[in-house]
PDB file of C-alpha atoms in Angstrom:
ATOM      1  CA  UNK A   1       1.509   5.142 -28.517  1.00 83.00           C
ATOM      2  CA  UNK A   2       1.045   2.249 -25.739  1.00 92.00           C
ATOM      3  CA  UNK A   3       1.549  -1.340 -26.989  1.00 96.00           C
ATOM      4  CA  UNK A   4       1.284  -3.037 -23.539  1.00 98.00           C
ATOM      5  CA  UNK A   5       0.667  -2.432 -20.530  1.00 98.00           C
ATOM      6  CA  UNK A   6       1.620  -4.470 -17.042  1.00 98.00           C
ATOM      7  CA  UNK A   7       0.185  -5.138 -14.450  1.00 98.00           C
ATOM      8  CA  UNK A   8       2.369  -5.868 -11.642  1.00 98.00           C
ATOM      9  CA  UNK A   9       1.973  -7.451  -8.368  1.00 98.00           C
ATOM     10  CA  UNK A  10       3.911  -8.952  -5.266  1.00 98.00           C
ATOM     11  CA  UNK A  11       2.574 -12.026  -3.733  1.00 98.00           C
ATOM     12  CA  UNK A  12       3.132 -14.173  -0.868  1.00 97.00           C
ATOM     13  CA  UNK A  13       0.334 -16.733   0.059  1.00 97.00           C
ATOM     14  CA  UNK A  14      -2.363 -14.203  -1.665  1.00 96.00           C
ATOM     15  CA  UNK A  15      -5.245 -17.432  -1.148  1.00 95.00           C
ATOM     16  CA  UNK A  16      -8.933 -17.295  -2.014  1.00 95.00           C
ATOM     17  CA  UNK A  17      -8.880 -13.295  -2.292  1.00 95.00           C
ATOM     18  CA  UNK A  18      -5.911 -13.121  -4.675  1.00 97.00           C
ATOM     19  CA  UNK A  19      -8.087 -15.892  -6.326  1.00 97.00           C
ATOM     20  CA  UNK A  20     -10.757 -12.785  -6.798  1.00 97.00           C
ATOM     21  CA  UNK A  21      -7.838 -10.455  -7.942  1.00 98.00           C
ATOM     22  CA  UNK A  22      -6.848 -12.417 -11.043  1.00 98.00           C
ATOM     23  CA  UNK A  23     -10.965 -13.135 -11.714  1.00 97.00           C
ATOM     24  CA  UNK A  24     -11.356  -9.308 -12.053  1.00 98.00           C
ATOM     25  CA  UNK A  25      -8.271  -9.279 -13.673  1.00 98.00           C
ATOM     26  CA  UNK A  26      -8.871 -11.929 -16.519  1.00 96.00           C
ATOM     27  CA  UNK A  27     -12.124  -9.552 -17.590  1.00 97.00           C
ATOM     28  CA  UNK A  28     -10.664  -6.542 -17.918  1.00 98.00           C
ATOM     29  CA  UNK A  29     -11.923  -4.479 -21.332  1.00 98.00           C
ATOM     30  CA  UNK A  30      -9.301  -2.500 -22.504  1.00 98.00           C
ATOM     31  CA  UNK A  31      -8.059  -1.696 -26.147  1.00 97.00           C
ATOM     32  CA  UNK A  32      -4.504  -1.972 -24.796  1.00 97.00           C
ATOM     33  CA  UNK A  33      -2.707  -5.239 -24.611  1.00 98.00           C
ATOM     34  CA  UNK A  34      -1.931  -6.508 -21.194  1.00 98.00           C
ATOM     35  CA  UNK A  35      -0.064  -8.692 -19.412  1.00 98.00           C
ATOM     36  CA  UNK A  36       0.593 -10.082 -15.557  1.00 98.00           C
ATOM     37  CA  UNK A  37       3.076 -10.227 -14.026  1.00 98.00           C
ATOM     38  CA  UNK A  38       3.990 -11.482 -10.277  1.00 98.00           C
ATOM     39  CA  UNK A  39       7.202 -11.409  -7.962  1.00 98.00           C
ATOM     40  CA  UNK A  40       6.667 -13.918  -5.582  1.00 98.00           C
ATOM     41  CA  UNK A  41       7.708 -14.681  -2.470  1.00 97.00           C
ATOM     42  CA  UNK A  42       7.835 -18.531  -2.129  1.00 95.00           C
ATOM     43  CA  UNK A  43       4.444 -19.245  -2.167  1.00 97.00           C
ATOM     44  CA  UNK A  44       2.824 -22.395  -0.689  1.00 96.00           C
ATOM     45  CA  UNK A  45      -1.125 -22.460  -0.892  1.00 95.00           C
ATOM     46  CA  UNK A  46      -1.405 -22.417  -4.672  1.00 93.00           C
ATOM     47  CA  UNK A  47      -1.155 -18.575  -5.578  1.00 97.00           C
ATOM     48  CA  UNK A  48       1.669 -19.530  -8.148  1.00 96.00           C
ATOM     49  CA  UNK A  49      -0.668 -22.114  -9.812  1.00 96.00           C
ATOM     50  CA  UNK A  50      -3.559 -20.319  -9.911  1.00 96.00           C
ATOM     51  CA  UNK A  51      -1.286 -16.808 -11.601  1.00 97.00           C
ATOM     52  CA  UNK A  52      -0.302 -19.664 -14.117  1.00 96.00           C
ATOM     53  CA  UNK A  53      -3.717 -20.848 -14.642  1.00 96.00           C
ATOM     54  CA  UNK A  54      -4.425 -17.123 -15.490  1.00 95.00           C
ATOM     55  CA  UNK A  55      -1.643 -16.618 -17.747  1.00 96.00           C
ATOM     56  CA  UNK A  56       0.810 -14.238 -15.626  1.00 98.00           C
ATOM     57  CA  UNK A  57       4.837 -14.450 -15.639  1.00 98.00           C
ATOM     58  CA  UNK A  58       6.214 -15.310 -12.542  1.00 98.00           C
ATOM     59  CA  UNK A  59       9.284 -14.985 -11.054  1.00 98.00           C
ATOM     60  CA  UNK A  60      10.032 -16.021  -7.412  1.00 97.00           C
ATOM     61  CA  UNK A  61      12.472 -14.942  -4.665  1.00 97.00           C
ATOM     62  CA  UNK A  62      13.067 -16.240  -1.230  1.00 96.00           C
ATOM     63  CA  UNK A  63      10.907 -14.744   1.618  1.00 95.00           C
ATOM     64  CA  UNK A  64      13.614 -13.456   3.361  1.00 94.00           C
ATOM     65  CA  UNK A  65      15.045 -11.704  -0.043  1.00 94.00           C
ATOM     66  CA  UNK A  66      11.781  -9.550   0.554  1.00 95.00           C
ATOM     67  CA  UNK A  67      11.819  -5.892   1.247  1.00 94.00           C
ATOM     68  CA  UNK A  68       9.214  -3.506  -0.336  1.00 95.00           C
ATOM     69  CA  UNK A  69      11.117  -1.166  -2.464  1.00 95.00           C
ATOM     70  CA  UNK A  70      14.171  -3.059  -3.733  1.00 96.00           C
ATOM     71  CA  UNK A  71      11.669  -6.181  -4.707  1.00 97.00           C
ATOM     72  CA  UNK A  72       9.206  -3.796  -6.232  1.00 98.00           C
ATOM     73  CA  UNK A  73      11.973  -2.180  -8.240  1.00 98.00           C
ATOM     74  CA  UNK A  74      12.774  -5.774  -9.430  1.00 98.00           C
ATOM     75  CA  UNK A  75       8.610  -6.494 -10.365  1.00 98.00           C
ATOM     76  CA  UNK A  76       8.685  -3.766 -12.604  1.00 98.00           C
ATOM     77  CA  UNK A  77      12.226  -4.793 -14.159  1.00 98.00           C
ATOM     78  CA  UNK A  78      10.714  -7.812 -15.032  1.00 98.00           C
ATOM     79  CA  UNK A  79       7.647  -5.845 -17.176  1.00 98.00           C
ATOM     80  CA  UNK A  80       7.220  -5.223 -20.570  1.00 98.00           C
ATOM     81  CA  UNK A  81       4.684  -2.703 -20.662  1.00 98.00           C
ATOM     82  CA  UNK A  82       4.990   1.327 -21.504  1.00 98.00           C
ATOM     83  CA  UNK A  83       2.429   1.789 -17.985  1.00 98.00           C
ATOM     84  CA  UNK A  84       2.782  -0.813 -15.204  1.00 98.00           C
ATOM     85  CA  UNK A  85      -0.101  -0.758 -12.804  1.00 98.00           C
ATOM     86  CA  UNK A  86       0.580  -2.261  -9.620  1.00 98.00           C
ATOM     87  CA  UNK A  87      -1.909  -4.274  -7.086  1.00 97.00           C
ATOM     88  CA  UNK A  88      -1.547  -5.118  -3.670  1.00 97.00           C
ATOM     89  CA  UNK A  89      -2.646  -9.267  -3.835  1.00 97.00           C
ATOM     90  CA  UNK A  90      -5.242  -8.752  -1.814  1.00 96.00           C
ATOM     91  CA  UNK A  91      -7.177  -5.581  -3.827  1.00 97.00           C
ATOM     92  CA  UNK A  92      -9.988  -6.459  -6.030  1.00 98.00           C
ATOM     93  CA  UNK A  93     -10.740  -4.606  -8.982  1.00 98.00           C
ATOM     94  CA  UNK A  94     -14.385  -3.696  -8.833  1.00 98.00           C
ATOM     95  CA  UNK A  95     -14.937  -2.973 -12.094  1.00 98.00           C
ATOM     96  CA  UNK A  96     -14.214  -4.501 -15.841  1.00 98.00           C
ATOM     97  CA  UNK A  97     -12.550  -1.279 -16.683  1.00 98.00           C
ATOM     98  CA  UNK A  98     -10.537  -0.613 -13.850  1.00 98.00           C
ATOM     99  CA  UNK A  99      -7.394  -0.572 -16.107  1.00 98.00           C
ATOM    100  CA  UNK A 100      -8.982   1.832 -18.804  1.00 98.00           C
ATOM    101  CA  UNK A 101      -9.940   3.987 -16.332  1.00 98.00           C
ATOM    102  CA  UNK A 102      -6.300   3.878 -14.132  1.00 98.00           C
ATOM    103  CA  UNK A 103      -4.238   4.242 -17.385  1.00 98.00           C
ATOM    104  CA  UNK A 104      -6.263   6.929 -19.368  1.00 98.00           C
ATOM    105  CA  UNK A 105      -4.519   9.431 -17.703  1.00 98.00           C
ATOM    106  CA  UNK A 106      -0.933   8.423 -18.932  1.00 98.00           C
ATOM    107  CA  UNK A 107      -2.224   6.933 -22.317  1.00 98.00           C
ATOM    108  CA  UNK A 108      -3.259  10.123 -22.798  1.00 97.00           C
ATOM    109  CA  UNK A 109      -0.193  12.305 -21.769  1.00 97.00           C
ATOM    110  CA  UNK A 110      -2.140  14.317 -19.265  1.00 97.00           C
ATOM    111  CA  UNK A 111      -0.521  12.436 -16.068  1.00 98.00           C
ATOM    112  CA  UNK A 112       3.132  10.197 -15.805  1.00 98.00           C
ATOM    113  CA  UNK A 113       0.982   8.605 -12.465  1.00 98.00           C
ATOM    114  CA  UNK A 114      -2.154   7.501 -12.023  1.00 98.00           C
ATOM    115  CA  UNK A 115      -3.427   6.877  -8.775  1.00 98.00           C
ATOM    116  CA  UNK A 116      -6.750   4.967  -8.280  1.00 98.00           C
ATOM    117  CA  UNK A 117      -8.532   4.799  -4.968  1.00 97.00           C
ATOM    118  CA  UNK A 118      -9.679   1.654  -2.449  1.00 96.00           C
ATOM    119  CA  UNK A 119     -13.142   0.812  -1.024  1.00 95.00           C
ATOM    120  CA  UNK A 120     -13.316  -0.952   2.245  1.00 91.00           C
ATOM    121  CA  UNK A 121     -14.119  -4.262   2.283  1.00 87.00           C
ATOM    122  CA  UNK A 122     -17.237  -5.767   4.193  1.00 82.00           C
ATOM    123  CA  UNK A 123     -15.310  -6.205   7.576  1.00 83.00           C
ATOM    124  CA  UNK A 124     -12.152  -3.823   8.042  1.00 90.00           C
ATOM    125  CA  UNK A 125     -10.463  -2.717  10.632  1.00 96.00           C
ATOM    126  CA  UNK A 126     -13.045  -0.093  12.504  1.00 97.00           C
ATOM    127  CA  UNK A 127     -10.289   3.088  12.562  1.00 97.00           C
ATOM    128  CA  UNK A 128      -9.781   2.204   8.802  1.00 95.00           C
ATOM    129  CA  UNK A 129     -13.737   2.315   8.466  1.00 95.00           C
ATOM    130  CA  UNK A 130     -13.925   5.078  10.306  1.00 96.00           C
ATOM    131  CA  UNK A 131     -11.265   6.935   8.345  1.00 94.00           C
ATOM    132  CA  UNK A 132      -9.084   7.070  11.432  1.00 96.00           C
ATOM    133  CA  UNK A 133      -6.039   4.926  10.823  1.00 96.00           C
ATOM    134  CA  UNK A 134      -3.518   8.087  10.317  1.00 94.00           C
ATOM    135  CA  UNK A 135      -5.265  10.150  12.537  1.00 93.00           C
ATOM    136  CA  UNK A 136      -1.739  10.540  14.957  1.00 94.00           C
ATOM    137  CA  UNK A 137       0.580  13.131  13.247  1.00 96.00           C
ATOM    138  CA  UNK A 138       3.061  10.900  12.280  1.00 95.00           C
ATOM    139  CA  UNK A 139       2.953  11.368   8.573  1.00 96.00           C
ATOM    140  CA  UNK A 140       1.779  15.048   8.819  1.00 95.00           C
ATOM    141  CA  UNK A 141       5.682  16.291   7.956  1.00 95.00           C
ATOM    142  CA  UNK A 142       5.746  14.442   4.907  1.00 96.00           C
ATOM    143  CA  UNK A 143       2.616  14.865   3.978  1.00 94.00           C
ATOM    144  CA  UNK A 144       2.687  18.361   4.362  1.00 94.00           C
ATOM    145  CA  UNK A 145       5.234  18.841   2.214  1.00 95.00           C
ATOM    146  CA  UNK A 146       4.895  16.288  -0.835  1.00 94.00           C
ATOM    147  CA  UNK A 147       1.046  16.341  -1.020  1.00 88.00           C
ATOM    148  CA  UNK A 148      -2.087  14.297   0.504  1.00 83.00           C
ATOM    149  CA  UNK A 149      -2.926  11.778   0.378  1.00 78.00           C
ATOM    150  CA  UNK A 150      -0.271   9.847  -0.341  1.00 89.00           C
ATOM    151  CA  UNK A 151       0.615   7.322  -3.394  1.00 96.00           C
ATOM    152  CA  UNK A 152      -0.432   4.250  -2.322  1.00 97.00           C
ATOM    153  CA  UNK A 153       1.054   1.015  -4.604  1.00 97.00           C
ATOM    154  CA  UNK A 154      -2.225  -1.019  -3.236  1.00 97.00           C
ATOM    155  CA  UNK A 155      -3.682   0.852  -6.650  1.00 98.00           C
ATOM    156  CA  UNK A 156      -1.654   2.960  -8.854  1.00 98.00           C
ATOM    157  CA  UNK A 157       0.085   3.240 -12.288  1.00 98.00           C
ATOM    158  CA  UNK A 158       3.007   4.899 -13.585  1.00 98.00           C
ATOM    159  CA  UNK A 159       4.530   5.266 -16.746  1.00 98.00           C
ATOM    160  CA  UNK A 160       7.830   2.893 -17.372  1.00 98.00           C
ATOM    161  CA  UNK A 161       9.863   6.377 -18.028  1.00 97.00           C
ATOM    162  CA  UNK A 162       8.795   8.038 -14.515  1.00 98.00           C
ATOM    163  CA  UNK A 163       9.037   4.325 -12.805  1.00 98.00           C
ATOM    164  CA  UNK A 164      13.079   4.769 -14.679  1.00 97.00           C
ATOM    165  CA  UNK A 165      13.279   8.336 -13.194  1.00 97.00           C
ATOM    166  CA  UNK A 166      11.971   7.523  -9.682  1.00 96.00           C
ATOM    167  CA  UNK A 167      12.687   3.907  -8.590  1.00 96.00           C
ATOM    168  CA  UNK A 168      11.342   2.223  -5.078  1.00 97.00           C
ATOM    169  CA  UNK A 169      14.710   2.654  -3.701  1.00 93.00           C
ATOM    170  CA  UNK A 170      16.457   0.934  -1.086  1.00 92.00           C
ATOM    171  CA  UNK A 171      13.296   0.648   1.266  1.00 94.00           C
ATOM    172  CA  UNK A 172      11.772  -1.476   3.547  1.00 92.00           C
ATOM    173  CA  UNK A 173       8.267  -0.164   3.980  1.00 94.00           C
ATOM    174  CA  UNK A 174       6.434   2.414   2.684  1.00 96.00           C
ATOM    175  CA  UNK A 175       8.410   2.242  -1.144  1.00 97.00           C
ATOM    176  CA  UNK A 176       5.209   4.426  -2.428  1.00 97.00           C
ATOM    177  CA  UNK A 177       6.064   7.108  -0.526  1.00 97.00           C
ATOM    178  CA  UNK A 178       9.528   7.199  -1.625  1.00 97.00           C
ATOM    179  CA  UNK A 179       8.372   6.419  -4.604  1.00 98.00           C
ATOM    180  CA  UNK A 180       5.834  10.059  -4.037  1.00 97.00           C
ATOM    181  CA  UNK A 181       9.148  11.833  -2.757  1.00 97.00           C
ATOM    182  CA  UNK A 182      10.905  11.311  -5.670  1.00 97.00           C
ATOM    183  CA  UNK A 183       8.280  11.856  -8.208  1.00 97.00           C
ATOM    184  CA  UNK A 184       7.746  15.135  -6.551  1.00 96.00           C
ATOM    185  CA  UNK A 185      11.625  16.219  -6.781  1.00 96.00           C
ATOM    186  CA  UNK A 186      11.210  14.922 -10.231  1.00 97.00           C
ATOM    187  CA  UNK A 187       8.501  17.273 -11.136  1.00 96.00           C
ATOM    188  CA  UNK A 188       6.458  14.513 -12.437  1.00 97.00           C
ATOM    189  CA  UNK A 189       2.674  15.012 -12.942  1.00 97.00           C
ATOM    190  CA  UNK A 190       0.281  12.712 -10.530  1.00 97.00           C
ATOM    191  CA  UNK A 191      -3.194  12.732 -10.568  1.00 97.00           C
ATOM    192  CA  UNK A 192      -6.127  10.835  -8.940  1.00 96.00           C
ATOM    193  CA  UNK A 193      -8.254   8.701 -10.833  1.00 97.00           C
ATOM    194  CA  UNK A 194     -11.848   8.441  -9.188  1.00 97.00           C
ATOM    195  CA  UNK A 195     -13.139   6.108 -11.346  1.00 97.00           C
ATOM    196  CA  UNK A 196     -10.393   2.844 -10.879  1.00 98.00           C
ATOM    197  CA  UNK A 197     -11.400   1.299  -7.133  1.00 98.00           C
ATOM    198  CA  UNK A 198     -10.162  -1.386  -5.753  1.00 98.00           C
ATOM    199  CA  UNK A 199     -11.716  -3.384  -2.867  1.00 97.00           C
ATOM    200  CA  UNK A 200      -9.275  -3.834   0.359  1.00 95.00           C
ATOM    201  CA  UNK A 201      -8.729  -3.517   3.687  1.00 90.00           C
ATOM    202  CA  UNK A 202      -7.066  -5.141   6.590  1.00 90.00           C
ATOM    203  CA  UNK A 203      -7.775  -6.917   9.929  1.00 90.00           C
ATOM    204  CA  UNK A 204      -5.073  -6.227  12.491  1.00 96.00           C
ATOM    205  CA  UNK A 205      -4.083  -8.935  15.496  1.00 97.00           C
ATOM    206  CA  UNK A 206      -2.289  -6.764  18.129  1.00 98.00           C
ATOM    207  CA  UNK A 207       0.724  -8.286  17.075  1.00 98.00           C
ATOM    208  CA  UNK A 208      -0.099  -7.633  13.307  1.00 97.00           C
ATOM    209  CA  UNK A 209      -0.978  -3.917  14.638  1.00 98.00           C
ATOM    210  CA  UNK A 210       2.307  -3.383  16.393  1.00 98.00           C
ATOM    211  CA  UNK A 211       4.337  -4.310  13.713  1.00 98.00           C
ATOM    212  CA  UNK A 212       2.585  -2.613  10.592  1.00 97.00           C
ATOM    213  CA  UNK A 213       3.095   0.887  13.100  1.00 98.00           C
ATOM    214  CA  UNK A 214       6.320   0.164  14.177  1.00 98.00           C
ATOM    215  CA  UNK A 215       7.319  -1.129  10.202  1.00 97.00           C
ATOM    216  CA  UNK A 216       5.985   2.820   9.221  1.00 98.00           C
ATOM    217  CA  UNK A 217       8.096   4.508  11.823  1.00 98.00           C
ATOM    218  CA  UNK A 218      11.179   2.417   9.911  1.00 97.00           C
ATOM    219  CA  UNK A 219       9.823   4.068   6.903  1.00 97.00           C
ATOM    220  CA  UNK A 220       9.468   7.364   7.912  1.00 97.00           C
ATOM    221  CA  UNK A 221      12.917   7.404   9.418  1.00 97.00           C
ATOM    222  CA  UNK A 222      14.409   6.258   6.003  1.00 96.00           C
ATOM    223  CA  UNK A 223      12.210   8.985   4.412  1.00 97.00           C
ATOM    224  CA  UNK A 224      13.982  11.394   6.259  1.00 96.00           C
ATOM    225  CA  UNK A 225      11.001  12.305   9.152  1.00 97.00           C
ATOM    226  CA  UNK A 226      11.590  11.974  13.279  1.00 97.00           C
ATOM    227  CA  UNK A 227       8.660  10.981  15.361  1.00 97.00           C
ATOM    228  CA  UNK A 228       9.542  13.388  18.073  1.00 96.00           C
ATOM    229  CA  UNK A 229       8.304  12.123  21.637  1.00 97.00           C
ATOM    230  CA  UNK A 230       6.213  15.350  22.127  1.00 97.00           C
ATOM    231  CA  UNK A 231       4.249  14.937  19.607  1.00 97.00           C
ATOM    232  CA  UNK A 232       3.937  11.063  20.171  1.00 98.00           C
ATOM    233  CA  UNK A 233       2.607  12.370  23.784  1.00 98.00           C
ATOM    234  CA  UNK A 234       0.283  14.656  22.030  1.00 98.00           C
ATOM    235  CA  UNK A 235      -1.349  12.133  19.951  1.00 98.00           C
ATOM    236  CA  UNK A 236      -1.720   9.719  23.072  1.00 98.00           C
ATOM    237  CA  UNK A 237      -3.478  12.210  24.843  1.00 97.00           C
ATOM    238  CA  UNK A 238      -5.778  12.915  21.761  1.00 97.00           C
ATOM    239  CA  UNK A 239      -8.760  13.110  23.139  1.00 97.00           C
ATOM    240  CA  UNK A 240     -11.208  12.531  19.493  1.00 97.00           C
ATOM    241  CA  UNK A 241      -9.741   9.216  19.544  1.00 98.00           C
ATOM    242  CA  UNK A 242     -11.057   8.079  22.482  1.00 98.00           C
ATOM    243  CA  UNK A 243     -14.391   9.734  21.559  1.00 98.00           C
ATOM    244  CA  UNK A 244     -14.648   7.494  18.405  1.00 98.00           C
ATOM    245  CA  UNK A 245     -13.428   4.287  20.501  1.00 98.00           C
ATOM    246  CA  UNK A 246     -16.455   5.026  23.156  1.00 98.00           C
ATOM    247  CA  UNK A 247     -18.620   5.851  20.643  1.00 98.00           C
ATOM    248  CA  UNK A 248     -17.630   2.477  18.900  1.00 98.00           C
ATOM    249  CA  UNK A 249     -17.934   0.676  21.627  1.00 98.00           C
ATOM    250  CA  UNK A 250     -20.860   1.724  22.954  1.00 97.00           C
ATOM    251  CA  UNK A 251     -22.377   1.077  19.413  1.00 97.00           C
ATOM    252  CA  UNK A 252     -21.051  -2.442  19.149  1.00 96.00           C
ATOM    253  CA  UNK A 253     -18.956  -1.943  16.112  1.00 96.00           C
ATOM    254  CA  UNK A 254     -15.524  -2.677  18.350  1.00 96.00           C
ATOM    255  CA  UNK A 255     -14.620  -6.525  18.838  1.00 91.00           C
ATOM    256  CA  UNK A 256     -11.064  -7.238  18.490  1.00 96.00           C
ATOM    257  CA  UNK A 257      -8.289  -6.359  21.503  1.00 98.00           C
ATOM    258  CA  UNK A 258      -6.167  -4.337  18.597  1.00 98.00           C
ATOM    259  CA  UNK A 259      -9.444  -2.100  18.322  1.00 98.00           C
ATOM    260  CA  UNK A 260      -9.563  -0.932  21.688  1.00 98.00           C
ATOM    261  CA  UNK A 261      -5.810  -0.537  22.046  1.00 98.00           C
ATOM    262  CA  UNK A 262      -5.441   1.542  19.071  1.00 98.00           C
ATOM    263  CA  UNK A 263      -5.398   5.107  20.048  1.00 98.00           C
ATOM    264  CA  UNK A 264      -2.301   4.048  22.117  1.00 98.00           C
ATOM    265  CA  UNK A 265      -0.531   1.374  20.288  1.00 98.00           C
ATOM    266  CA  UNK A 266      -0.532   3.241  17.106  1.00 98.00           C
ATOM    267  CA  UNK A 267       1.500   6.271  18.535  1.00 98.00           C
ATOM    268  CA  UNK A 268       3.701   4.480  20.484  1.00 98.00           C
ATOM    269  CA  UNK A 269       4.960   1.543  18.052  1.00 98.00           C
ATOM    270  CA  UNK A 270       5.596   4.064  15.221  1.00 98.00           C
ATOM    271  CA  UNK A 271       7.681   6.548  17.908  1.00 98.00           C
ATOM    272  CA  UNK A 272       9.595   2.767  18.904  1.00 98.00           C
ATOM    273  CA  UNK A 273       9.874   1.960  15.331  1.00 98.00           C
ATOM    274  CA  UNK A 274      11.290   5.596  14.320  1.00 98.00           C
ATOM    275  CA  UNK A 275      13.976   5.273  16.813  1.00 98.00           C
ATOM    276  CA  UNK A 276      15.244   1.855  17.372  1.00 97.00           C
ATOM    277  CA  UNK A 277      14.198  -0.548  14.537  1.00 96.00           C
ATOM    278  CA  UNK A 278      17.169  -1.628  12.932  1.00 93.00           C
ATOM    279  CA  UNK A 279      15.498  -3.764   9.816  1.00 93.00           C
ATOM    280  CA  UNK A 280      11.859  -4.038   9.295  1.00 93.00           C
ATOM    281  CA  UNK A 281       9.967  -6.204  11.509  1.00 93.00           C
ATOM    282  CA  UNK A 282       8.878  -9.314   9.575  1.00 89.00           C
TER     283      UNK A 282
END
């Protein structure tokens, strides 16, 4: 028997699109009580307000208190739900019963996680539109060996028990994929829910680009994975990448610097990240 359920997010600045999220979230249809609930990080363009407005709880840290896992532990600390679903700010529910549909599974016994799925918005990144961004073998160790595709937190529920078995953990980047680790060694059951979508995606500055890679390559050293220089040779020299950039230039649907740099960029940062980040790169 469920008597709530949370839904949990982490915010920092979240703006007109978090705006969206709490819309879609404020018309949910469910049978279930619910309630929201945000961690955020010091926000100063009205996010907090506008969570208020919409009836969430909200407790704050300081931005530099932030790290994925520990502060996402803390989230769902704060929630009072038997099922916490969890949002990135910047995902949309597309649907009024994108929480029916994510939850069933686990309402039902069948599944302790539920993991719902993301459509692209309008203008993303063009290797995330054309299903490219992990296409450097990075994550193909881990992957390999506690399933595809990956939990992703930017959509995803889990039962309060398996959240108490599991945990984030100690973190910085990446905390669904410990998260997916554990769960695993834990024998929990996951399964994909087709019907809950989300709307996101990303637009990457070079900068931005750099970092989120070299951020991962943190991760996956925490997660127990090297990025081996051969194979971060290997995937520079992969020669469908450059294929899909000349195709996408040639076809107009490249127009940012990041874009064009990606094929090398993504390898390298996440090799530099691997081996000499200390912290993550904020």
């Amino acid at each position: 028997m469920v008597d709530l359920i949370s839904v949990a997010i982490l915010t920092r600045n979240g703006g007109e699109v978090f705006a969206s999220v709490l819309d879609a979230l404020e018309h949910q249809e469910i049978d279930v009580p619910y309630e929201i609930v945000l961690l955020d990080s010091k926000s100063s363009d009205g996010t907090v307000r506008r969570a208020r407005k919409a009836g969430a709880r909200i407790h704050q840290i300081h931005p530099e208190d932030f790290s994925f896992g520990k502060s996402r532990d803390e989230l769902f600390g704060y929630c009072e739900g038997d099922i916490i679903a969890t949002l990135s700010q910047d995902a949309r529910p597309l649907t009024t019963s994108w929480l029916d549909d994510l939850t069933a599974p686990i309402r039902s016994g069948s599944a302790d996680i539920s993991q719902g799925v993301e459509r692209l918005t309008d203008k993303p990144f063009f290797w995330e539109r054309v299903g490219k961004f992990y296409s450097t073998s990075e994550w193909l160790p881990f992957l390999e060996e506690y399933g595809y595709p990956g939990l992703s937190t930017v959509n995803l529920a889990s039962s309060r028990e398996a959240w108490k078995k599991t945990g984030f953990g100690p973190i910085p980047m990446c905390s669904d994929k410990l998260f997916q680790k554990r769960a695993a060694q834990a024998e929990l059951k996951t399964t994909r829910c087709d019907e809950a979508v989300v709307q996101h995606g990303h637009v990457y500055s070079t900068a931005s680009l750099v970092k989120r890679c070299a951020n991962e390559g943190l991760a996956l050293r925490h997660l127990g994975v090297r990025v081996e220089l051969p194979k971060t040779l290997r995937d520079l020299a992969y020669l469908d990448n450059y294929r899909t950039l000349l195709r996408g230039l040639l076809q107009g649907e490249i127009n940012q610097t990041s874009e064009v740099l990606f094929p090398i960029l993504r390898p390298v940062a996440a090799w530099y990240g691997n081996h000499f980040l200390a912290e993550r790169w904020r």
